[in-house]
CSV table of C-alpha atoms in Angstrom, one decimal:
chain,number,residue,atom,x,y,z
A,20,MET,CA,15.5,-7.5,1.4
A,21,ALA,CA,14.4,-7.2,-2.1
A,22,LEU,CA,11.6,-4.7,-1.1
A,23,GLU,CA,14.1,-2.7,0.8
A,24,PHE,CA,16.3,-2.5,-2.4
A,25,ILE,CA,13.3,-1.6,-4.4
A,26,SER,CA,12.5,1.4,-2.0
A,27,THR,CA,15.8,2.9,-2.7
A,28,ILE,CA,16.0,2.8,-6.4
A,29,GLY,CA,15.0,5.9,-8.3
A,30,PRO,CA,13.6,6.3,-11.8
A,31,TRP,CA,12.2,2.8,-12.3
A,32,ASN,CA,8.4,2.8,-11.8
A,33,LYS,CA,7.5,-0.7,-13.1
A,34,ILE,CA,9.3,-3.5,-11.0
A,35,ASN,CA,9.2,-7.1,-11.7
A,36,LEU,CA,10.2,-9.2,-8.5
A,37,TYR,CA,10.9,-12.9,-9.1
A,38,THR,CA,10.8,-15.5,-6.4
A,39,ASP,CA,11.0,-19.3,-6.3
A,40,SER,CA,9.1,-19.4,-2.9
A,41,LEU,CA,5.6,-20.3,-4.2
A,42,SER,CA,4.5,-20.7,-0.5
A,43,VAL,CA,5.3,-17.1,0.2
A,44,LEU,CA,3.2,-15.9,-3.0
A,45,GLU,CA,0.3,-18.0,-2.0
A,46,ALA,CA,0.5,-16.5,1.5
A,47,LEU,CA,0.6,-13.0,0.1
A,48,ASN,CA,-2.4,-13.9,-2.1
A,49,THR,CA,-4.6,-14.9,0.8
A,50,PHE,CA,-7.0,-12.4,2.3
A,51,ILE,CA,-6.7,-13.4,6.0
A,52,THR,CA,-3.2,-14.3,7.7
A,53,SER,CA,-1.9,-13.9,11.2
A,54,LYS,CA,1.6,-14.2,10.3
A,55,GLN,CA,3.4,-11.0,11.1
A,56,GLU,CA,6.1,-11.4,8.4
A,57,ILE,CA,3.3,-11.8,5.6
A,58,LEU,CA,1.4,-8.8,7.0
A,59,ALA,CA,4.6,-6.7,7.0
A,60,ILE,CA,5.4,-7.7,3.5
A,61,LYS,CA,1.9,-7.0,2.3
A,62,ASN,CA,2.1,-3.5,3.8
A,63,ASP,CA,5.3,-2.8,2.3
A,64,ILE,CA,4.1,-3.8,-1.1
A,65,LEU,CA,0.9,-1.6,-0.7
A,66,GLU,CA,3.1,1.5,0.3
A,67,MET,CA,5.4,0.9,-2.5
A,68,ASN,CA,2.5,0.4,-5.1
A,69,LYS,CA,1.5,4.0,-4.4
A,70,GLU,CA,4.7,5.1,-6.4
A,71,LYS,CA,5.8,2.0,-8.1
A,72,SER,CA,4.0,-0.8,-10.1
A,73,ILE,CA,5.3,-4.0,-8.5
A,74,THR,CA,4.6,-7.4,-10.0
A,75,LEU,CA,5.5,-10.7,-8.3
A,76,HIS,CA,6.2,-13.6,-10.3
A,77,TRP,CA,7.1,-17.3,-9.4
A,78,ILE,CA,9.9,-19.2,-11.1
A,79,PRO,CA,10.5,-22.8,-10.4
A,80,ALA,CA,13.6,-23.5,-8.0
A,81,HIS,CA,16.6,-25.6,-9.2
A,82,ASN,CA,15.6,-25.5,-12.8
A,83,GLY,CA,18.7,-24.1,-14.4
A,84,ILE,CA,17.5,-20.3,-14.5
A,85,GLN,CA,20.7,-18.5,-14.1
A,86,GLY,CA,19.6,-15.5,-12.0
A,87,ASN,CA,17.7,-17.8,-9.6
A,88,GLU,CA,20.8,-20.2,-9.4
A,89,THR,CA,23.0,-17.4,-8.7
A,90,ALA,CA,20.7,-16.1,-5.9
A,91,ASP,CA,20.5,-19.6,-4.4
A,92,SER,CA,24.2,-19.7,-4.4
A,93,TYR,CA,24.6,-16.4,-2.5
A,94,ALA,CA,21.8,-17.3,-0.1
A,95,LYS,CA,23.6,-20.7,0.6
A,96,LYS,CA,26.8,-18.9,1.3
A,97,ALA,CA,25.1,-16.4,3.7
A,98,THR,CA,23.8,-19.3,5.9
A,99,THR,CA,27.4,-20.3,6.6
A,100,ARG,CA,28.4,-16.7,7.9
A,101,PRO,CA,28.8,-16.2,11.7
A,102,ASN,CA,26.8,-13.1,11.8
A,103,ILE,CA,24.6,-11.0,9.6
A,104,GLU,CA,25.9,-7.7,8.3
A,105,LYS,CA,24.2,-4.8,6.9
A,106,ILE,CA,24.9,-4.2,3.1
A,107,PRO,CA,26.6,-1.0,2.8
A,108,LYS,CA,24.9,1.3,0.4
A,109,LYS,CA,27.8,1.1,-2.0
A,110,SER,CA,26.7,-2.6,-2.5
A,111,PHE,CA,23.0,-1.6,-3.1
A,112,LYS,CA,24.5,0.9,-5.9
A,113,GLN,CA,26.5,-1.9,-7.3
A,114,LEU,CA,23.5,-4.3,-7.2
A,115,LYS,CA,21.3,-1.7,-9.0
A,116,ASN,CA,23.9,-1.1,-11.6
A,117,ALA,CA,24.4,-4.9,-12.2
A,118,ILE,CA,20.5,-5.4,-12.4
A,119,SER,CA,20.0,-2.5,-14.9
A,120,ASN,CA,22.9,-4.2,-17.1
A,121,VAL,CA,21.2,-7.6,-17.2
A,122,GLN,CA,19.6,-8.5,-20.5
A,123,ILE,CA,16.5,-10.9,-20.3
């Protein structure tokens, strides 16, 4: 989902993507894999890197990092929903604005 969002944003050429999933980062870092999801993510990153510089970062889970705690909270809420909905483009715009207003 983050990669889908990255593909929609305009002026930013340097993207830092943070995840608490060390296993995904390790899988992305392996040369050979048979997992289709990992291959698809690798392909997406390679395609996006033609126009944007994408850097992946690992952050520890459940360590009090506010942005990560907020993301975990939303992810947990999403698991209790009866069905998955597409996020309207308006929500992407709101998310983009929120991200640009965050001070690190």
